[in-house]
Coordinates of C-alpha atoms and ligand atoms in Angstrom, one line a residue:
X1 CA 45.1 -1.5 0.9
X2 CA 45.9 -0.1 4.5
X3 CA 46.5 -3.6 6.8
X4 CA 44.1 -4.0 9.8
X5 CA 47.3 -3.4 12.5
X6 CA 47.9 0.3 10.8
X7 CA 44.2 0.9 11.0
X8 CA 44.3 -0.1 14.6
X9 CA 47.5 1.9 15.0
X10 CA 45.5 5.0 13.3
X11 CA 42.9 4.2 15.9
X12 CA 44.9 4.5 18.8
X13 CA 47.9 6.7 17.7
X14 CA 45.7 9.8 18.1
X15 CA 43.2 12.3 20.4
X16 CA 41.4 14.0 17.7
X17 CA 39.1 12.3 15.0
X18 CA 36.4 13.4 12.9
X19 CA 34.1 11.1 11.7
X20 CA 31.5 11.5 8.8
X21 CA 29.5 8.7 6.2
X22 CA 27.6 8.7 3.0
X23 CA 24.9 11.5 1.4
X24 CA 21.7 10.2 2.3
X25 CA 22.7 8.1 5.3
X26 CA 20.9 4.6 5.9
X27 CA 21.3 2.5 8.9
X28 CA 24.4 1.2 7.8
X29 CA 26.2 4.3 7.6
X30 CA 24.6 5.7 10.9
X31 CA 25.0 2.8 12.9
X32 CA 29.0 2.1 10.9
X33 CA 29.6 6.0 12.3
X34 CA 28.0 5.6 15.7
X35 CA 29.8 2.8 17.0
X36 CA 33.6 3.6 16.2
X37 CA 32.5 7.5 17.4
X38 CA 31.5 6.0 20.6
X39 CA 34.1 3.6 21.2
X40 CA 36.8 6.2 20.6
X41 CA 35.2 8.2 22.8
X42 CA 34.5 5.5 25.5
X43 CA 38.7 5.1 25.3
X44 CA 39.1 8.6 26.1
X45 CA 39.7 10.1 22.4
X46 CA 37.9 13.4 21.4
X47 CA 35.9 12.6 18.9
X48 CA 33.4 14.8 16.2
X49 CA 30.3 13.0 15.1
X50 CA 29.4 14.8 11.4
X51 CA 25.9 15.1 9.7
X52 CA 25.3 18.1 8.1
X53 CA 21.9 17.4 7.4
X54 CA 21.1 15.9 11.2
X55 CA 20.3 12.5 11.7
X56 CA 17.1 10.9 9.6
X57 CA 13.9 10.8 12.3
X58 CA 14.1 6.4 11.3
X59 CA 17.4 6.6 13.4
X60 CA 17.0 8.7 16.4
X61 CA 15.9 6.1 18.3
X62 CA 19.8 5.0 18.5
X63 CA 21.4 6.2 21.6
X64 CA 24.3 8.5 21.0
X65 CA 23.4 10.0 18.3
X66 CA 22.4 13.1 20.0
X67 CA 26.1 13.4 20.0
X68 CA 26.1 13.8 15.9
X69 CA 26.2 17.2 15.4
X70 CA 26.2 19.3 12.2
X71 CA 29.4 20.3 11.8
X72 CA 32.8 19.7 13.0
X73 CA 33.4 20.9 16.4
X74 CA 37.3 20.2 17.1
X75 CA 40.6 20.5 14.4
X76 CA 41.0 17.0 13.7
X77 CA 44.3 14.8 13.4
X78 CA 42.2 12.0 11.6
X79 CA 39.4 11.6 9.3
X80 CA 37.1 8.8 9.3
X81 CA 34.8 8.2 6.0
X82 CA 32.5 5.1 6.8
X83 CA 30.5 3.6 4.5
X84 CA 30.9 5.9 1.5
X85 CA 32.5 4.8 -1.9
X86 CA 33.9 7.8 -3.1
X87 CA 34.9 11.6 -1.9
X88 CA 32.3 13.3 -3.6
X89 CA 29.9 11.2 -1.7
X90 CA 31.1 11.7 1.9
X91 CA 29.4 14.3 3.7
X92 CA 31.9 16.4 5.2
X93 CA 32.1 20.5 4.8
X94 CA 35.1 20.7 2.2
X95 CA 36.8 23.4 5.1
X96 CA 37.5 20.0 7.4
X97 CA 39.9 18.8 4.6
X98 CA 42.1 21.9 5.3
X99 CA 43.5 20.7 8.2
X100 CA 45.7 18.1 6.3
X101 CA 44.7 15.6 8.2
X102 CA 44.8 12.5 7.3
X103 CA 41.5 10.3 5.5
X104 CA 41.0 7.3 6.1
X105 CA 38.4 4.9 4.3
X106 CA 36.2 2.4 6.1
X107 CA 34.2 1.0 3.5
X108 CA 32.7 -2.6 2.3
X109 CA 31.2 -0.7 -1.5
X110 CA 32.4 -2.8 -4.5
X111 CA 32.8 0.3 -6.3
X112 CA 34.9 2.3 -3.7
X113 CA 37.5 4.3 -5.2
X114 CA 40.4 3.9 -2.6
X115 CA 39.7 7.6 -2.2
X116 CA 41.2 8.1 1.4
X117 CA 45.1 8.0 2.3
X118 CA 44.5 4.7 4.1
X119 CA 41.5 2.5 2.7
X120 CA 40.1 -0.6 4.7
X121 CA 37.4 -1.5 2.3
X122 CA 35.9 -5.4 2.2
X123 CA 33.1 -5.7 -0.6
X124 CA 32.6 -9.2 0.9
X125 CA 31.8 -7.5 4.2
X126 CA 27.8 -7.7 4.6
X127 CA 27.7 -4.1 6.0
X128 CA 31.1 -1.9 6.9
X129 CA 29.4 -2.0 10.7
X130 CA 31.1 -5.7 10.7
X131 CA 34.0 -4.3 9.5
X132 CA 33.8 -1.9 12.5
X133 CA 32.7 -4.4 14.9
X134 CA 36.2 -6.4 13.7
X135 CA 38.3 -3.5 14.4
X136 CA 36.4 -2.9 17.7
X137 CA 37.0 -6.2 18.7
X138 CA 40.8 -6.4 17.3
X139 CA 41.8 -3.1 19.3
X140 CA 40.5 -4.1 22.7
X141 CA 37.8 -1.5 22.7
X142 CA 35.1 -1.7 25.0
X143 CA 31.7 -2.0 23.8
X144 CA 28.4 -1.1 25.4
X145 CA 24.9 -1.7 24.5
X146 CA 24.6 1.2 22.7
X147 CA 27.9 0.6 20.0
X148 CA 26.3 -3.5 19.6
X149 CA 22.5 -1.6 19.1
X150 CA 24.5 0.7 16.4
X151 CA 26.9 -2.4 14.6
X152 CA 23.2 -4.1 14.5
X153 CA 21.2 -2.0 13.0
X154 CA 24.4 -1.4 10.8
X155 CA 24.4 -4.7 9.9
X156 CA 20.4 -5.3 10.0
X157 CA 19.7 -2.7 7.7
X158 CA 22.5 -3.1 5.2
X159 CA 20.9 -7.4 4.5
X160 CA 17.4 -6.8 4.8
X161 CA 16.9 -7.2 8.0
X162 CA 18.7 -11.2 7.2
X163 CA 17.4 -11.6 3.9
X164 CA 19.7 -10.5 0.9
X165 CA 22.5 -12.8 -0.4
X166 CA 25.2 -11.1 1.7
X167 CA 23.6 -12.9 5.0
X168 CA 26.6 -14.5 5.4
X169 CA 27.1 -16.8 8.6
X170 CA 29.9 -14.4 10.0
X171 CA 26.9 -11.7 9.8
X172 CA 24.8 -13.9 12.2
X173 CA 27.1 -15.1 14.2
X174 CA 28.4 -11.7 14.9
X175 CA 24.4 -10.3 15.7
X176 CA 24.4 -13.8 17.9
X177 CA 27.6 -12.5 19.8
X178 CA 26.0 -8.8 20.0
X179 CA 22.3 -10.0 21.7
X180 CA 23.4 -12.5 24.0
X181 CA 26.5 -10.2 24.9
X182 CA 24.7 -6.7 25.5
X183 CA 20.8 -8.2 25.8
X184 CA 19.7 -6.3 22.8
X185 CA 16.6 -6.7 21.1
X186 CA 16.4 -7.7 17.6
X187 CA 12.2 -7.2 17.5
X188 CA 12.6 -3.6 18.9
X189 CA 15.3 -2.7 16.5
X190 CA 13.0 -3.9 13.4
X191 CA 10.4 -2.0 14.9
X192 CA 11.9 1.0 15.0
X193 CA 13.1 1.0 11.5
X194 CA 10.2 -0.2 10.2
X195 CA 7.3 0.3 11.5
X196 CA 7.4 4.0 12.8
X197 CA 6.0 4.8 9.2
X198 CA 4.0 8.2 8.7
X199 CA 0.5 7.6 7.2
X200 CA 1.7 10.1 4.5
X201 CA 5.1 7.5 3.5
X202 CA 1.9 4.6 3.6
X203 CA 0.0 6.7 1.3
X204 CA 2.9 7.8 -1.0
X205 CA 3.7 4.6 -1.6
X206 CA 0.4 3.6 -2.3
X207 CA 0.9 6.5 -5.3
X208 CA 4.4 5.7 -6.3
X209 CA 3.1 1.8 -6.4
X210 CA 0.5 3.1 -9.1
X211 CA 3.4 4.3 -11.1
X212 CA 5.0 0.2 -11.7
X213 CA 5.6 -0.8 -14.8
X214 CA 6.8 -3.7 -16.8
X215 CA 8.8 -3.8 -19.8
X216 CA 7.5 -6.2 -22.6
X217 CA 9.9 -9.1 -21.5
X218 CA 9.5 -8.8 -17.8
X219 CA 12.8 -8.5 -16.9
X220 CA 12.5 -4.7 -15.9
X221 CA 10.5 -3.0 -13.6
X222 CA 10.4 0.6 -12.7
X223 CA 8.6 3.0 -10.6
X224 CA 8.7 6.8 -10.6
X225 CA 8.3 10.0 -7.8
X226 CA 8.1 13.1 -9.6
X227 CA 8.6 16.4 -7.4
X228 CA 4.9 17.1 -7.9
X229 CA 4.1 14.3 -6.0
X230 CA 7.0 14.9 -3.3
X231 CA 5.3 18.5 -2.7
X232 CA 1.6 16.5 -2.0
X233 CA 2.9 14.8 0.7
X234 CA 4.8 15.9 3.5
X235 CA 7.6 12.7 3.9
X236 CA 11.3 13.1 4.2
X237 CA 13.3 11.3 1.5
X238 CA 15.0 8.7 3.5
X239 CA 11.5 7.4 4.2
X240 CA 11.3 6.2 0.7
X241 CA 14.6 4.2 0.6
X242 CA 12.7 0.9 0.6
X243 CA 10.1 1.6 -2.4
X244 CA 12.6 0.3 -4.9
X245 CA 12.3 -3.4 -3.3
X246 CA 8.8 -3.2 -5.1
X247 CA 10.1 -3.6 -8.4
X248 CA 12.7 -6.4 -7.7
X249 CA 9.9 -8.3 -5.7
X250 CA 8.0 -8.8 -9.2
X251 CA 8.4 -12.7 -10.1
X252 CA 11.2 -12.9 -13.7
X253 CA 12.2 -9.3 -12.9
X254 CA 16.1 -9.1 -13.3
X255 CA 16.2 -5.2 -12.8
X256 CA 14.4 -2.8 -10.5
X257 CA 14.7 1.3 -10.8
X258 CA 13.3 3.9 -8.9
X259 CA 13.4 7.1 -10.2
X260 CA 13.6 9.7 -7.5
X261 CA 12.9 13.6 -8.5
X262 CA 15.1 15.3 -5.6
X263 CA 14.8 18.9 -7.4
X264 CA 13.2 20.2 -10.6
X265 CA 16.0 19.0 -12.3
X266 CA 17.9 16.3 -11.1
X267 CA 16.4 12.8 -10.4
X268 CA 18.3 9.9 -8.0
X269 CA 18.2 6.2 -9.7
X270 CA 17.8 3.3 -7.4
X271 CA 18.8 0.3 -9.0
X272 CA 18.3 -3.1 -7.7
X273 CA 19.4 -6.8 -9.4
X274 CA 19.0 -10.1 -9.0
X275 CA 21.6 -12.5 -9.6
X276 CA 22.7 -12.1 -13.3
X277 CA 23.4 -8.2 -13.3
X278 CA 25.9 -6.2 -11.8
X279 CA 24.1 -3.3 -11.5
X280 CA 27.2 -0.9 -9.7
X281 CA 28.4 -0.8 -13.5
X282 CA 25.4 0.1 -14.7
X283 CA 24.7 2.8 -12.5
X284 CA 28.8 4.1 -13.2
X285 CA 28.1 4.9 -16.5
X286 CA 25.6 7.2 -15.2
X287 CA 28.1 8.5 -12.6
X288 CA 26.8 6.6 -9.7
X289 CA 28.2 3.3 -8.0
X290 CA 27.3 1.0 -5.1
X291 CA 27.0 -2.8 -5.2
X292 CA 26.1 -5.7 -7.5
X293 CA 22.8 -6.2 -6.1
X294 CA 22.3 -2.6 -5.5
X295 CA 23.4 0.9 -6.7
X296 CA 23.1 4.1 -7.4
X297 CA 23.2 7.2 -9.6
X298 CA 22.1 10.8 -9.7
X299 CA 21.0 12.1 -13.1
X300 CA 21.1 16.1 -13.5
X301 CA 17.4 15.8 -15.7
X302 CA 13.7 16.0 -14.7
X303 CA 12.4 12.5 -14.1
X304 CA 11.1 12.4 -17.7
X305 CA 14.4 12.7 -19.1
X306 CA 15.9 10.9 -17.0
X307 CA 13.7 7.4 -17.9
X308 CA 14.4 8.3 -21.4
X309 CA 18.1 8.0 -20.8
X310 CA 18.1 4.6 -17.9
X311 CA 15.5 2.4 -19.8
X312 CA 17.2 2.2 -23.4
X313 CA 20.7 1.8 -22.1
X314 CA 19.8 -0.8 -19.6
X315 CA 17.6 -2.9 -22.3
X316 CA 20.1 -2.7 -24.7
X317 CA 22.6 -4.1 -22.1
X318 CA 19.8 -6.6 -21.2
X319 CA 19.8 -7.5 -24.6
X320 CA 23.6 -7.7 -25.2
X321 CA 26.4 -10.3 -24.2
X322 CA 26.2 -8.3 -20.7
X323 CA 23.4 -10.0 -19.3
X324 CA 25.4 -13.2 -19.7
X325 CA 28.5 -12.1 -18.1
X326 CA 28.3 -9.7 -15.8
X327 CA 28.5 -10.9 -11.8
X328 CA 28.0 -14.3 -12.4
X329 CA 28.0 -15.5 -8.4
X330 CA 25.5 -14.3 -6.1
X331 CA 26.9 -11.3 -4.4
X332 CA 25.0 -8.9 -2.0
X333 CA 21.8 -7.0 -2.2
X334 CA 23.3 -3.6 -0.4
Ligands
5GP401 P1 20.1 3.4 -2.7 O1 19.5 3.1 -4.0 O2 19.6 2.6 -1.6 O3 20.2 4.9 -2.4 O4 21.6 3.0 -2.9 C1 22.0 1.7 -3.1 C2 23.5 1.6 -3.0 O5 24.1 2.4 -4.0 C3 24.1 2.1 -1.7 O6 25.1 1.2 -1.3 C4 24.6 3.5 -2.0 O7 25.7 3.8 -1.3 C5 25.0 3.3 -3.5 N1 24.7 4.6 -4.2 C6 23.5 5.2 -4.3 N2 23.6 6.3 -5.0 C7 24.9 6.4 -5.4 C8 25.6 7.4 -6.2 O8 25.1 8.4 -6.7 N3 26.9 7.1 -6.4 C9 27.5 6.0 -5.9 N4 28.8 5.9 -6.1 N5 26.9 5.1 -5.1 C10 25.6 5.3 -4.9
MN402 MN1 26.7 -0.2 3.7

């Protein structure tokens, strides 16, 4: 792995960088991509802001990203991936790559695959927005309100708002530093992100709860939304990020899935764990990745199917030696 001084070096060597994040982006990688694109720029670097797909209504509140365009608008000398675990995952046009520029990976994903020609990835990290903060803070940049609002919600979003096992003291003491530094407001933030909800997400849910079920032993829960129910209400996907926690809130269950139809034929798996289950292994034998405590996969089936193929595999593991020695500490959530 790349050492924090040739990151910082990387940081500062250059004038052009392109920065992108993760498919699906949640506040993590929004906020992680936010606040190093606006400290470069604030130290006088010319910097490209990447979505393809725009910015996800939950996160426009942020200020700056107006400045996140949809595709590249300089040749860069650098690429930045933030919060993303692998290259297929990173949402950049492929045409960006032909510069030759060099990638680098900013990452805190246990199952990132060292993908970039420098990688600075920390699964220990609560969110990669503290890793960001760190190099922030290491290089002398100067930060505004609007870079700690970003690294917060980063960090905020990536632990539950302070509640998953990867609440680690450095997390809080860092969101301590970043209100009484830049008079931010932690109530605001979690308003924003939470409760700007549509009355169609409310009652989506409400249809998607309906679909909860239990296995036999108790230890699985799953929940299903099935394109025919996507197309009766109008609610963009990233509003259903936080369904899954449904399933994993259910007292003795170990495993939580939420099966997503994004097309006709190919259905996104959310998978979240308690303590005993690493579920980032589970969801790689599907093709997917993420963390212990939560990961992900996308399975090229209608949503049928694709219970048919998650539910045996993971009771048989359940079943099996795995469940006994798979990530025995407590590790994070997301
Ligand atoms: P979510 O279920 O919230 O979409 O994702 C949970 C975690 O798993 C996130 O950290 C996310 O980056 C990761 N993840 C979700 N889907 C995939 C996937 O298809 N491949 C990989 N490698 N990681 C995923
Ligand atoms: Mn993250």
């Amino acid at each position: 792995m790349t050492g924090r001084e040739e990151i910082l070096h990387l940081l500062a060597k250059y004038n052009r960088y392109l920065l992108g994040c993760h498919l699906h982006p949640d506040g993590d990688a929004i906020g992680s991509l936010l606040a190093l694109g606006l400290a470069l720029e604030t130290a006088g670097k010319e910097v490209a802001m990447v979505l393809p797909g725009g910015v996800p209504e939950t996160f426009r509140f942020l200020e700056g990203t107006e400045k996140i365009l949809p595709a590249p608008s300089l040749t860069p000398e650098v690429i930045i991936a933030l919060d993303c675990a692998d290259r297929e995952r990173l949402l950049l046009p492929e045409a960006v790559f032909a510069s030759g520029a060099p990638v680098v990976n900013i990452d805190h994903h246990l199952s990132n695959s060292m993908f970039g020609d420098f990688n600075y990835v920390f699964p220990e990290a609560g969110a990669t927005g503290e890793i960001v903060y760190d190099l922030l803070a290491g290089g002398g940049f100067t930060l505004d309100k609007r870079i700690a609002e970003a690294i917060y919600t980063a960090v905020a979003t990536d632990t539950g708002f302070f509640r998953y096992s990867n609440t680690s003291s450095r997390v809080l003491s860092l969101v301590a530093k970043l209100v009484a530094g830049y008079g931010i407001s932690p109530s605001r933030i979690a308003e924003e992100v939470y409760e700007e909800r549509s009355y169609d997400s409310l009652r989506l849910l409400g249809e998607v709860l309906s679909t909860l079920r239990l296995s036999a032993d108790g230890k699985i829960a799953w929940m299903a939304l099935s394109q025919q129910l996507m197309a009766a209400y109008s609610v963009p996907l990233e509003e259903t990020e936080n369904f899954v926690n449904y399933t994993i809130s259910i007292s003795g269950v170990e495993v939580g899935l939420f099966f997503k139809e994004i097309t006709p034929g190919e259905t996104k798996v959310s998978w979240r764990s308690r303590i005993t289950v690493d579920v980032s292994r589970l969801a790689a034998h599907f093709g997917g990745g993420g963390h212990a405590r939560a990961a992900g996969c996308t399975i090229k089936t209608p949503i049928s199917q694709a219970i048919e193929q998650v539910l045996p595999f993971l009771r048989s593991y359940l079943a099996g030696a795995g469940l006994k020695n798979t990530a025995g500490d407590e590790k994070k959530r997301v």
